[in-house]
PDB file of C-alpha atoms and ligand atoms in Angstrom:
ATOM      1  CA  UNK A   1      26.122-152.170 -13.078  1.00 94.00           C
ATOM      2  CA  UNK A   2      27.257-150.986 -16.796  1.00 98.00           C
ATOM      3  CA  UNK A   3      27.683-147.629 -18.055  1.00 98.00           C
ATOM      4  CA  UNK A   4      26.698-147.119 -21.937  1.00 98.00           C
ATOM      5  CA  UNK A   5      29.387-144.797 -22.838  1.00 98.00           C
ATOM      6  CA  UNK A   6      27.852-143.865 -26.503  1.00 98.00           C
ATOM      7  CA  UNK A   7      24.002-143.119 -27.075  1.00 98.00           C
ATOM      8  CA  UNK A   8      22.099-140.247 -28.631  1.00 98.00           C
ATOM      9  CA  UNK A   9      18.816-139.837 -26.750  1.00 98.00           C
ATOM     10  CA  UNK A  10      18.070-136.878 -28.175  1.00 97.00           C
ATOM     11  CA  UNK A  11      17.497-138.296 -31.678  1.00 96.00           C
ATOM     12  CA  UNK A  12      13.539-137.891 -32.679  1.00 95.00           C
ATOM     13  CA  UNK A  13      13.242-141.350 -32.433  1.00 97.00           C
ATOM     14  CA  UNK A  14      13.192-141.055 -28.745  1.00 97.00           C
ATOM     15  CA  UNK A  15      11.069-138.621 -28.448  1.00 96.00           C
ATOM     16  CA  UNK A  16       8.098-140.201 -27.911  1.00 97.00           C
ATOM     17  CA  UNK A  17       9.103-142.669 -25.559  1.00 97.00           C
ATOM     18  CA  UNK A  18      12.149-141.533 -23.531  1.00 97.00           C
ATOM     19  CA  UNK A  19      10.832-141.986 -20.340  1.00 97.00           C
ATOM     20  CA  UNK A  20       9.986-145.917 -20.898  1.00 98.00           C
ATOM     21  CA  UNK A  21      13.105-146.285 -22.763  1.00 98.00           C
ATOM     22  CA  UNK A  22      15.506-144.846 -19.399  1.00 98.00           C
ATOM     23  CA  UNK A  23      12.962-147.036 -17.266  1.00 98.00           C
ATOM     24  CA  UNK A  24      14.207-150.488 -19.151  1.00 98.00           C
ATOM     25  CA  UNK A  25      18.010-148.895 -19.593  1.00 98.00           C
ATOM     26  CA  UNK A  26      17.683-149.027 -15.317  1.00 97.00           C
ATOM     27  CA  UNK A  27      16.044-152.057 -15.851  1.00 97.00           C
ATOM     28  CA  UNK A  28      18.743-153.754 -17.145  1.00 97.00           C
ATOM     29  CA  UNK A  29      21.377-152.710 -14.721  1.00 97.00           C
ATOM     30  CA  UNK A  30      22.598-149.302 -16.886  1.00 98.00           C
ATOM     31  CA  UNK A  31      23.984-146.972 -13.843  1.00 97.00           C
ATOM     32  CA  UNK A  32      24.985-144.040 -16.314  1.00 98.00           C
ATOM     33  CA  UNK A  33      24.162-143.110 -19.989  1.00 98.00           C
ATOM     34  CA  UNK A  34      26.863-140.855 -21.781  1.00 98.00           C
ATOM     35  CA  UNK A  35      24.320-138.873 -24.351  1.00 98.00           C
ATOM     36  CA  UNK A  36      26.717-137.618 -27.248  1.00 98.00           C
ATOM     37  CA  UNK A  37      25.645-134.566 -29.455  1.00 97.00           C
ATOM     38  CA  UNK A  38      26.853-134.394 -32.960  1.00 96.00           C
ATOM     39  CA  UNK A  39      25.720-130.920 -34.272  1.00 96.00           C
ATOM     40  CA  UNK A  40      24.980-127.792 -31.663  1.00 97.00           C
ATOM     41  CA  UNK A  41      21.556-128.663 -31.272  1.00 97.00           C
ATOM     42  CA  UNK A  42      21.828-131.750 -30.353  1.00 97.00           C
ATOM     43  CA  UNK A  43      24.669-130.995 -27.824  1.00 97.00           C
ATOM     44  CA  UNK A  44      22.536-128.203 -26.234  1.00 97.00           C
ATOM     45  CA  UNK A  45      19.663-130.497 -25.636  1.00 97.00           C
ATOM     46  CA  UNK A  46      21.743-133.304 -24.405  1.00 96.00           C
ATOM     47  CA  UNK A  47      22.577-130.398 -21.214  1.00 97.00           C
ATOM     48  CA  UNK A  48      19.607-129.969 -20.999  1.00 96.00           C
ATOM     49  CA  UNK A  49      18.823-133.676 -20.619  1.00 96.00           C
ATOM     50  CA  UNK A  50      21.520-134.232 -18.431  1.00 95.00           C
ATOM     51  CA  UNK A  51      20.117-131.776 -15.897  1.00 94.00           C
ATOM     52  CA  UNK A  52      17.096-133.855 -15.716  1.00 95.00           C
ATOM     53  CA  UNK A  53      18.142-137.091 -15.111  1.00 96.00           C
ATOM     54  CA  UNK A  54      21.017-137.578 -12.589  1.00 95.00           C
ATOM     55  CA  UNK A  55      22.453-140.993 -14.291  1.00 97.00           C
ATOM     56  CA  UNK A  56      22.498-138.632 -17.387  1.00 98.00           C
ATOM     57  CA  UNK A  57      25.753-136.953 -18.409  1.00 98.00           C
ATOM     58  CA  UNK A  58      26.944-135.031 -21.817  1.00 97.00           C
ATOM     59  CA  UNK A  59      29.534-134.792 -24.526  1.00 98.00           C
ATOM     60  CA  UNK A  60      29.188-131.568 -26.906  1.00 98.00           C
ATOM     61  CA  UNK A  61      30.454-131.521 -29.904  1.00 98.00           C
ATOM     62  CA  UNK A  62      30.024-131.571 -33.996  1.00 97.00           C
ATOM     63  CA  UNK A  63      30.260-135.031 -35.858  1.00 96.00           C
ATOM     64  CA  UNK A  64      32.201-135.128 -39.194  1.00 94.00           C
ATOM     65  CA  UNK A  65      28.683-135.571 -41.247  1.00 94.00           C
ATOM     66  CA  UNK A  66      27.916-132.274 -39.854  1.00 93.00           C
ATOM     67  CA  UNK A  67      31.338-130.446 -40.275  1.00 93.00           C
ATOM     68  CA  UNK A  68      30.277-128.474 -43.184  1.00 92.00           C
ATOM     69  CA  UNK A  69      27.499-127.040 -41.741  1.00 93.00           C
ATOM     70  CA  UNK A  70      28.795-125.309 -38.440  1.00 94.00           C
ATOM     71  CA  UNK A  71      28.608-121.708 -37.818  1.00 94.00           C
ATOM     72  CA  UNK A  72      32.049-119.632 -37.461  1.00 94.00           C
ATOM     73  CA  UNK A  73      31.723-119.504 -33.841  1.00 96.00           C
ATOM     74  CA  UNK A  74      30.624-122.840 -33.248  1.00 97.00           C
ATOM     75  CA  UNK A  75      34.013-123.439 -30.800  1.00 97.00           C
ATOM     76  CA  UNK A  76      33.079-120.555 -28.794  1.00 97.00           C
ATOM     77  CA  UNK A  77      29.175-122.443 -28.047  1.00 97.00           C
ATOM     78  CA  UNK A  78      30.583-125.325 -27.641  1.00 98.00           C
ATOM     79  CA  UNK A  79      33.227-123.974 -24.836  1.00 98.00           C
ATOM     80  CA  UNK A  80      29.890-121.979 -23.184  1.00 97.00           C
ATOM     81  CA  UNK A  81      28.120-125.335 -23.235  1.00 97.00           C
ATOM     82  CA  UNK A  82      31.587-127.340 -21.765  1.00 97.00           C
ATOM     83  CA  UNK A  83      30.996-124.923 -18.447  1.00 96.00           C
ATOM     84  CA  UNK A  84      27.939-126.722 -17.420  1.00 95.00           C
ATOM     85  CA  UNK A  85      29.206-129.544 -14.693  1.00 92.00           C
ATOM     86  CA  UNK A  86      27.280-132.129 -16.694  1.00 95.00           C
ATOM     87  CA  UNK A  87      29.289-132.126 -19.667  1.00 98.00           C
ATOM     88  CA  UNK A  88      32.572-134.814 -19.336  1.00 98.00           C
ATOM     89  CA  UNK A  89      34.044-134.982 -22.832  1.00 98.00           C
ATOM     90  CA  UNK A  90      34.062-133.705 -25.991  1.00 97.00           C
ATOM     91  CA  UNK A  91      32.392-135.679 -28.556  1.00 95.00           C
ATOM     92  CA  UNK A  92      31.657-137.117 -31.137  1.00 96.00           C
ATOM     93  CA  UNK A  93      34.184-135.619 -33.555  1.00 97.00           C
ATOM     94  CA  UNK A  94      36.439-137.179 -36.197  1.00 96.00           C
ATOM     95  CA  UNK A  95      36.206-138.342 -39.536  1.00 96.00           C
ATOM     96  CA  UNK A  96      34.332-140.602 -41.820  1.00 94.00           C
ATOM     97  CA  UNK A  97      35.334-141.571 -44.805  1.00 93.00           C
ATOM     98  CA  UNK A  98      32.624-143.708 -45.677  1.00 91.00           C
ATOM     99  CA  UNK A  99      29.491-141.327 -46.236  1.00 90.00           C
ATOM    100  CA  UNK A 100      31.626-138.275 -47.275  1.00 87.00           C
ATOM    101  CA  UNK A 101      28.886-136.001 -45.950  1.00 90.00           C
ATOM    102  CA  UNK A 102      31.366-133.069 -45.718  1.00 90.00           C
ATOM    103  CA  UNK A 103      34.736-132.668 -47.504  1.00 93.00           C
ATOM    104  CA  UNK A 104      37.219-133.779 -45.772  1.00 94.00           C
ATOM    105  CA  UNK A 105      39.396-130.634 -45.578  1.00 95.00           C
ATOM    106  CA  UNK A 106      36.178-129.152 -43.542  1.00 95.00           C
ATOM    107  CA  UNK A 107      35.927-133.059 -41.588  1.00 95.00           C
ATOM    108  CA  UNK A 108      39.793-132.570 -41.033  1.00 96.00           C
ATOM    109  CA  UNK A 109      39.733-128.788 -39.803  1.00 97.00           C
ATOM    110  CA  UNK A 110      36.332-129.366 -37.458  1.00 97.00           C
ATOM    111  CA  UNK A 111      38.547-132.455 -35.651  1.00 97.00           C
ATOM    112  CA  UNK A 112      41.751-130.812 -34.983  1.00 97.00           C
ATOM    113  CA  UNK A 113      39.468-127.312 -33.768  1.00 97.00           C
ATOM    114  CA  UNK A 114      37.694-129.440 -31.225  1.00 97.00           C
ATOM    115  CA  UNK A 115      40.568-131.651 -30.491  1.00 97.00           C
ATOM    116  CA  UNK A 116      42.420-128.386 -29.334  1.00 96.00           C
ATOM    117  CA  UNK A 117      39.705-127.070 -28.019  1.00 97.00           C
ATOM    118  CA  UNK A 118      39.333-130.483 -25.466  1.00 97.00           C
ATOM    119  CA  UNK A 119      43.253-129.875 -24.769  1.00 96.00           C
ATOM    120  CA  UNK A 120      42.492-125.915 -23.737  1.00 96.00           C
ATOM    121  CA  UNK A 121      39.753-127.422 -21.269  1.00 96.00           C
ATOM    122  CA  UNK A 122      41.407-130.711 -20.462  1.00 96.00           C
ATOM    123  CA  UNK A 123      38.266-132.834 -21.484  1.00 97.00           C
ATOM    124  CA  UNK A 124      38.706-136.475 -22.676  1.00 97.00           C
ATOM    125  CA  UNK A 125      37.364-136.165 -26.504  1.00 97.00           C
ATOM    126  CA  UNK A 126      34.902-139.133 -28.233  1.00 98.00           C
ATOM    127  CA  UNK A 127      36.220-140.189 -31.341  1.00 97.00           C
ATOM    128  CA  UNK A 128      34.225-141.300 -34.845  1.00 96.00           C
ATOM    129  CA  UNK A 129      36.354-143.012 -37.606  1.00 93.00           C
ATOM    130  CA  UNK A 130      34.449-144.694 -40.159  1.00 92.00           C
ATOM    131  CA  UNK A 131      36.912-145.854 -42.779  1.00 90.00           C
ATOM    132  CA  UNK A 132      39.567-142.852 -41.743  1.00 92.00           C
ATOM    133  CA  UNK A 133      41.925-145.109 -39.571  1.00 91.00           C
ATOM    134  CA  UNK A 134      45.074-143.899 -41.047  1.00 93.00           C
ATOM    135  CA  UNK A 135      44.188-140.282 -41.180  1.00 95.00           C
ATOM    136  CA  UNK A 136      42.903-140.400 -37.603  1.00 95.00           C
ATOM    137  CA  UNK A 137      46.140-141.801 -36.567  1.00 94.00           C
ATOM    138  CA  UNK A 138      48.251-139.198 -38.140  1.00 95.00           C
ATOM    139  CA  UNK A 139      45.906-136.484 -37.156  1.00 95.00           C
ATOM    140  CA  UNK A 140      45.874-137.960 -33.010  1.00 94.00           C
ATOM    141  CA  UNK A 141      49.998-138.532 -32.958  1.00 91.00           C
ATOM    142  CA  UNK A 142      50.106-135.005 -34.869  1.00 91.00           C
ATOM    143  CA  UNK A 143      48.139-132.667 -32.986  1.00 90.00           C
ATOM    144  CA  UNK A 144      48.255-134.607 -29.224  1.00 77.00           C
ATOM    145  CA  UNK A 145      45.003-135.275 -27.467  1.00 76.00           C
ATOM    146  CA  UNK A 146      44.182-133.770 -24.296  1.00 82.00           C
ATOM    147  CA  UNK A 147      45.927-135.229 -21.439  1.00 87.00           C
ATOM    148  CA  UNK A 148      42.675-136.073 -19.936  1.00 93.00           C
ATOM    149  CA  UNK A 149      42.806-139.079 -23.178  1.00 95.00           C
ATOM    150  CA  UNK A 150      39.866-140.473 -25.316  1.00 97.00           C
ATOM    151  CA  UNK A 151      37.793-143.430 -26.596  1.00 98.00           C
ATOM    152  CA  UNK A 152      37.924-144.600 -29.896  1.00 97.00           C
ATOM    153  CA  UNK A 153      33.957-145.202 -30.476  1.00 96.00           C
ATOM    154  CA  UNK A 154      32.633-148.169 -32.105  1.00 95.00           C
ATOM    155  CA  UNK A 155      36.097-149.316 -32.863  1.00 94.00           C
ATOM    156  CA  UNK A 156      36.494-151.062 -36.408  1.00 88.00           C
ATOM    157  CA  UNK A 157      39.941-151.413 -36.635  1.00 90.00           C
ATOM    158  CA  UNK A 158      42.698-153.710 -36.712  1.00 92.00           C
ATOM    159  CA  UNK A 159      45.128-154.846 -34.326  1.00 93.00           C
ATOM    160  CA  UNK A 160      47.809-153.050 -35.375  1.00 93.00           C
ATOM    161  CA  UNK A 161      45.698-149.586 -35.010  1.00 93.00           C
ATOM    162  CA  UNK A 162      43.904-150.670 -31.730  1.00 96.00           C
ATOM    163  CA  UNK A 163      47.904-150.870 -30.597  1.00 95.00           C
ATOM    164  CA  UNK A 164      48.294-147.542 -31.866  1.00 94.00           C
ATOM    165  CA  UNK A 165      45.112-146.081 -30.051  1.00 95.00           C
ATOM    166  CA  UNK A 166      46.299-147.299 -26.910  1.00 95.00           C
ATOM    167  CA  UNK A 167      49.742-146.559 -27.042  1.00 93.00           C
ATOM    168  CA  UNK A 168      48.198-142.343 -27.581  1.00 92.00           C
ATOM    169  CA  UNK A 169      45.938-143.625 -24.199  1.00 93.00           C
ATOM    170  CA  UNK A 170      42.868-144.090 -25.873  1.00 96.00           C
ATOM    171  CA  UNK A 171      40.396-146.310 -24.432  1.00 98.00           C
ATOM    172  CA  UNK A 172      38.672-148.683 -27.204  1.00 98.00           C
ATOM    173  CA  UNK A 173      34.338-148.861 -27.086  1.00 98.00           C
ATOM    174  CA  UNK A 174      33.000-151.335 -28.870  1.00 97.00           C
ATOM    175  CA  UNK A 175      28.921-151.804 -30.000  1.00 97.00           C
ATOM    176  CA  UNK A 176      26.758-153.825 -31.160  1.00 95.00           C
ATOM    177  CA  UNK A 177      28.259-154.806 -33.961  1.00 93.00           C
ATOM    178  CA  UNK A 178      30.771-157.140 -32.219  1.00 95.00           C
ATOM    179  CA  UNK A 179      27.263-159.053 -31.461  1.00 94.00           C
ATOM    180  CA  UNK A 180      26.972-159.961 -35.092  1.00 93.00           C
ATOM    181  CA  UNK A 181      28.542-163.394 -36.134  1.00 87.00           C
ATOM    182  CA  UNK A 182      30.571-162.708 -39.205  1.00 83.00           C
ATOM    183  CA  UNK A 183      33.170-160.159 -37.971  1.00 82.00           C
ATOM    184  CA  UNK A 184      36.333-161.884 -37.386  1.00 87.00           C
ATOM    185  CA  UNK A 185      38.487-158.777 -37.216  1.00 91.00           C
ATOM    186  CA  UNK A 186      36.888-157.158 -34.548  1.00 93.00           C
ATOM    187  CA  UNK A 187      36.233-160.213 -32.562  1.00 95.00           C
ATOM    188  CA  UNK A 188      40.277-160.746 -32.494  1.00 95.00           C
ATOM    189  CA  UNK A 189      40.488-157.386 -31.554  1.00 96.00           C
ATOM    190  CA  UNK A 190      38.776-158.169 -28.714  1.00 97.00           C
ATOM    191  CA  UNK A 191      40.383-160.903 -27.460  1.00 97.00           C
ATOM    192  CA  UNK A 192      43.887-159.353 -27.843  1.00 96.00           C
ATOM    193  CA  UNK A 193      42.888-155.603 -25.808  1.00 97.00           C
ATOM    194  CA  UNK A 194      43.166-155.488 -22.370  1.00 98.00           C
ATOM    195  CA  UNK A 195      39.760-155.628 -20.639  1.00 98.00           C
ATOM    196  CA  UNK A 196      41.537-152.602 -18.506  1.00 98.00           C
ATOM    197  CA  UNK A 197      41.379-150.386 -21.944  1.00 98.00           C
ATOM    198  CA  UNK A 198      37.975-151.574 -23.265  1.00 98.00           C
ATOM    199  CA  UNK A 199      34.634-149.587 -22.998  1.00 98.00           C
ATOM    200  CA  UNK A 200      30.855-150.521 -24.092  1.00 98.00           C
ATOM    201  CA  UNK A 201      28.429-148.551 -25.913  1.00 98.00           C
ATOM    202  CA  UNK A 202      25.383-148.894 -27.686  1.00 98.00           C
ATOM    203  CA  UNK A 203      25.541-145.876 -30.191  1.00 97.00           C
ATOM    204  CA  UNK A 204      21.410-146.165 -30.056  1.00 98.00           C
ATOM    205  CA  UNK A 205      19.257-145.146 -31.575  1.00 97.00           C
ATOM    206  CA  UNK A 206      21.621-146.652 -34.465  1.00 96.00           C
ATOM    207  CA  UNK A 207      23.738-149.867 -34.253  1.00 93.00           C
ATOM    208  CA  UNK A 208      21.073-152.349 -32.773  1.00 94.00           C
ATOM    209  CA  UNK A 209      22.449-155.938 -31.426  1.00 93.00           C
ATOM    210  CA  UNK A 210      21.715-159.447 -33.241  1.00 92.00           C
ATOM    211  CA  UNK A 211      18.531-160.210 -32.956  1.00 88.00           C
ATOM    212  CA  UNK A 212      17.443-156.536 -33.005  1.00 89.00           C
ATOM    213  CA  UNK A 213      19.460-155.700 -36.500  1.00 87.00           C
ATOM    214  CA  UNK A 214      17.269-152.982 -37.923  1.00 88.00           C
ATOM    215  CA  UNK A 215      15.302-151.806 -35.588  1.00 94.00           C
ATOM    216  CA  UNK A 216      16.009-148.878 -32.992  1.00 96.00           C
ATOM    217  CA  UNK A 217      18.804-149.332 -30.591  1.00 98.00           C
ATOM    218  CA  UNK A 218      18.466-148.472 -26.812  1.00 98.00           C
ATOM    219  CA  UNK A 219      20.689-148.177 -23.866  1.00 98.00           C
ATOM    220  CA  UNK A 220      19.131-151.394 -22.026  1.00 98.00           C
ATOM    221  CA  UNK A 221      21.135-153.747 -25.350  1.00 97.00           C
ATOM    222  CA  UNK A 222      24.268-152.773 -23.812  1.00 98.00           C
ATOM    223  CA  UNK A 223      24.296-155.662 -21.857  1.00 97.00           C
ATOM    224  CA  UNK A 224      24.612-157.657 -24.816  1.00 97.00           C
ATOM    225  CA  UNK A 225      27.624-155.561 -26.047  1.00 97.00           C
ATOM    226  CA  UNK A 226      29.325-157.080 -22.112  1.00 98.00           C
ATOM    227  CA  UNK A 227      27.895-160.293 -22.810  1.00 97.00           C
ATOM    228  CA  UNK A 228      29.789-161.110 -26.120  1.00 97.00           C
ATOM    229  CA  UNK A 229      32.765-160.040 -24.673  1.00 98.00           C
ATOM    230  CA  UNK A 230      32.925-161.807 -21.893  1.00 98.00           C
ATOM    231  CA  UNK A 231      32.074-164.913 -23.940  1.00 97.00           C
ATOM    232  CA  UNK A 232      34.840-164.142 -26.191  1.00 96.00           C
ATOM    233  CA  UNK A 233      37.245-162.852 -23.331  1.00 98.00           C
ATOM    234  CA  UNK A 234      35.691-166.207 -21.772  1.00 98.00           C
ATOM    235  CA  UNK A 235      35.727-164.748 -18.530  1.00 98.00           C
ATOM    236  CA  UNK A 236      32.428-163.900 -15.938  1.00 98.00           C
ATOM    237  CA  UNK A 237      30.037-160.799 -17.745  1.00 98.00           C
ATOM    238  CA  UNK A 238      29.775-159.611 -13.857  1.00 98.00           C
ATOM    239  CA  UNK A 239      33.691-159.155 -14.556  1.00 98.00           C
ATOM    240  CA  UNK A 240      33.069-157.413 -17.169  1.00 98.00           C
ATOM    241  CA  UNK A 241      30.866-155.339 -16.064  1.00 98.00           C
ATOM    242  CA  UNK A 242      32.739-154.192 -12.780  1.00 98.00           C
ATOM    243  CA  UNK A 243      35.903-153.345 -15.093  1.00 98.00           C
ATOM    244  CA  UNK A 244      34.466-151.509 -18.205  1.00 98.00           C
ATOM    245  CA  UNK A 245      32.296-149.701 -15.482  1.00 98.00           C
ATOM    246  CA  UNK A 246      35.496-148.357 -13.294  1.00 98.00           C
ATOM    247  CA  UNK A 247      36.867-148.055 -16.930  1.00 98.00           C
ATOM    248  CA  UNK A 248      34.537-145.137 -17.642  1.00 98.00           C
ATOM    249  CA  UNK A 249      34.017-143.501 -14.785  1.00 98.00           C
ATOM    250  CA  UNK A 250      37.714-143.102 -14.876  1.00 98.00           C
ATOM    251  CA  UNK A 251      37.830-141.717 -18.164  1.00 98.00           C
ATOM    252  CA  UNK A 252      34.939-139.238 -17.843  1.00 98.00           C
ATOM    253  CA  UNK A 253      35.809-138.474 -14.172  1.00 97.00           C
ATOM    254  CA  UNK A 254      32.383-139.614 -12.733  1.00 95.00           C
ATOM    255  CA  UNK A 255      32.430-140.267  -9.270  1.00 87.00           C
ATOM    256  CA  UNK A 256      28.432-141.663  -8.637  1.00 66.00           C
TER     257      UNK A 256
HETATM  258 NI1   NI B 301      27.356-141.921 -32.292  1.00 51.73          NI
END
């Protein structure tokens, strides 16, 4: 059993196929999908979603790209949405660097809302940081996650900031990209976190495994995400499977 802790199944490029798609996720021995929204949209069709499919749950919340573009009472939807038993964490917020899509004042100002916002309701919060490690630092040991903790998503740090992210509690999720061959960083990264702090995503439809590089991502490749690390963990994939699994239920407080 594996749980993909990351995946937007709400993006169009489901749309036409969802059903098939959450056929081969089950398939392929995925117990529970975490379906992340990123605007308010998205976040009020992944509750939607989740109230369709039982192995479905939801994070609400408003990604960095789309920072600049909230309404004024966006915290107060997103805090209506948070009251529907479906909805475990907060997510994905944060920052990124890389595309700029909003300034970062707004990018800074949208993370520390929601991050206080997940404190107030004692969620665990879902964190994007795409070339923002040292700012997401400062912001996490500044403000103080909710005591209910976090997962850095797609981790792409070093060692010396996946210390730091577990030292605040933070679980560390890691993708496909640890799949690909030439990323040495990551891969050490890997072998140095305990498997007890690690959990696997697939990010899909974005973020597709070797072998699959460019085309759209789906729940089922998380498997592959377990696979590479138990090769370079070099212990048995049913390991872990069984740990990131009790890993995230833990975190997002599923029982099933
Ligand atoms: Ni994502």
């Amino acid at each position: 059993m594996l749980i993909d802790t990351h995946a937007h199944l709400v993006d169009r490029q489901f749309a036409k196929d969802l059903g098939a798609v959450l056929d081969r996720a089950q398939e392929n021995g995925v117990a529970v999908i975490i379906n992340v929204g990123y605007d308010l949209k998205s976040s009020f069709d992944a509750v939607i979603l989740a109230q369709k499919y039982d192995f479905i749950y939801t994070a609400v919340g408003i990604h960095p790209h789309d920072a600049t573009r909230v309404p004024e009472d966006y915290l107060n939807k997103l805090k209506e949405l948070c009251r529907h038993t479906r909805v475990v964490a907060i997510g994905e917020i944060g920052l990124d660097y890389y595309r700029n899509l909003s300034p970062r004042p707004i990018q800074q100002r949208v993370f520390r809302e929601q991050l206080a916002l997940a404190r107030e309701l004692n969620l665990p919060v879902i964190i994007h940081d795409r070339e923002a490690h040292q700012e997401v630092i400062e912001i996490l040991s500044k403000d103080k996650p909710s005591q209910a903790g976090g997962v850095i998503h797609c981790f792409s740090g070093d060692r010396e900031m996946a210390l730091a992210c577990m030292n605040m509690g933070f679980y560390l999720s890691f993708a496909g990209p640890i799949t690909f061959s030439k990323v040495n960083q990551v891969h050490e990264v890997v072998v140095q976190v305990p498997l007890e702090k690690i959990l696997i995503e697939t990010d899909a439809p974005y973020l597709a495994p070797q072998g699959r590089r460019g085309k759209r991502n789906e729940p089922a490749y998380v498997r592959f995400v377990g696979e590479k690390i138990a090769l370079l963990k070099n212990i048995p994939f049913t390991k872990v499977a069984a740990v990131t699994t009790a890993n995230a239920k833990n975190l997002f407080k599923i029982s099933s």
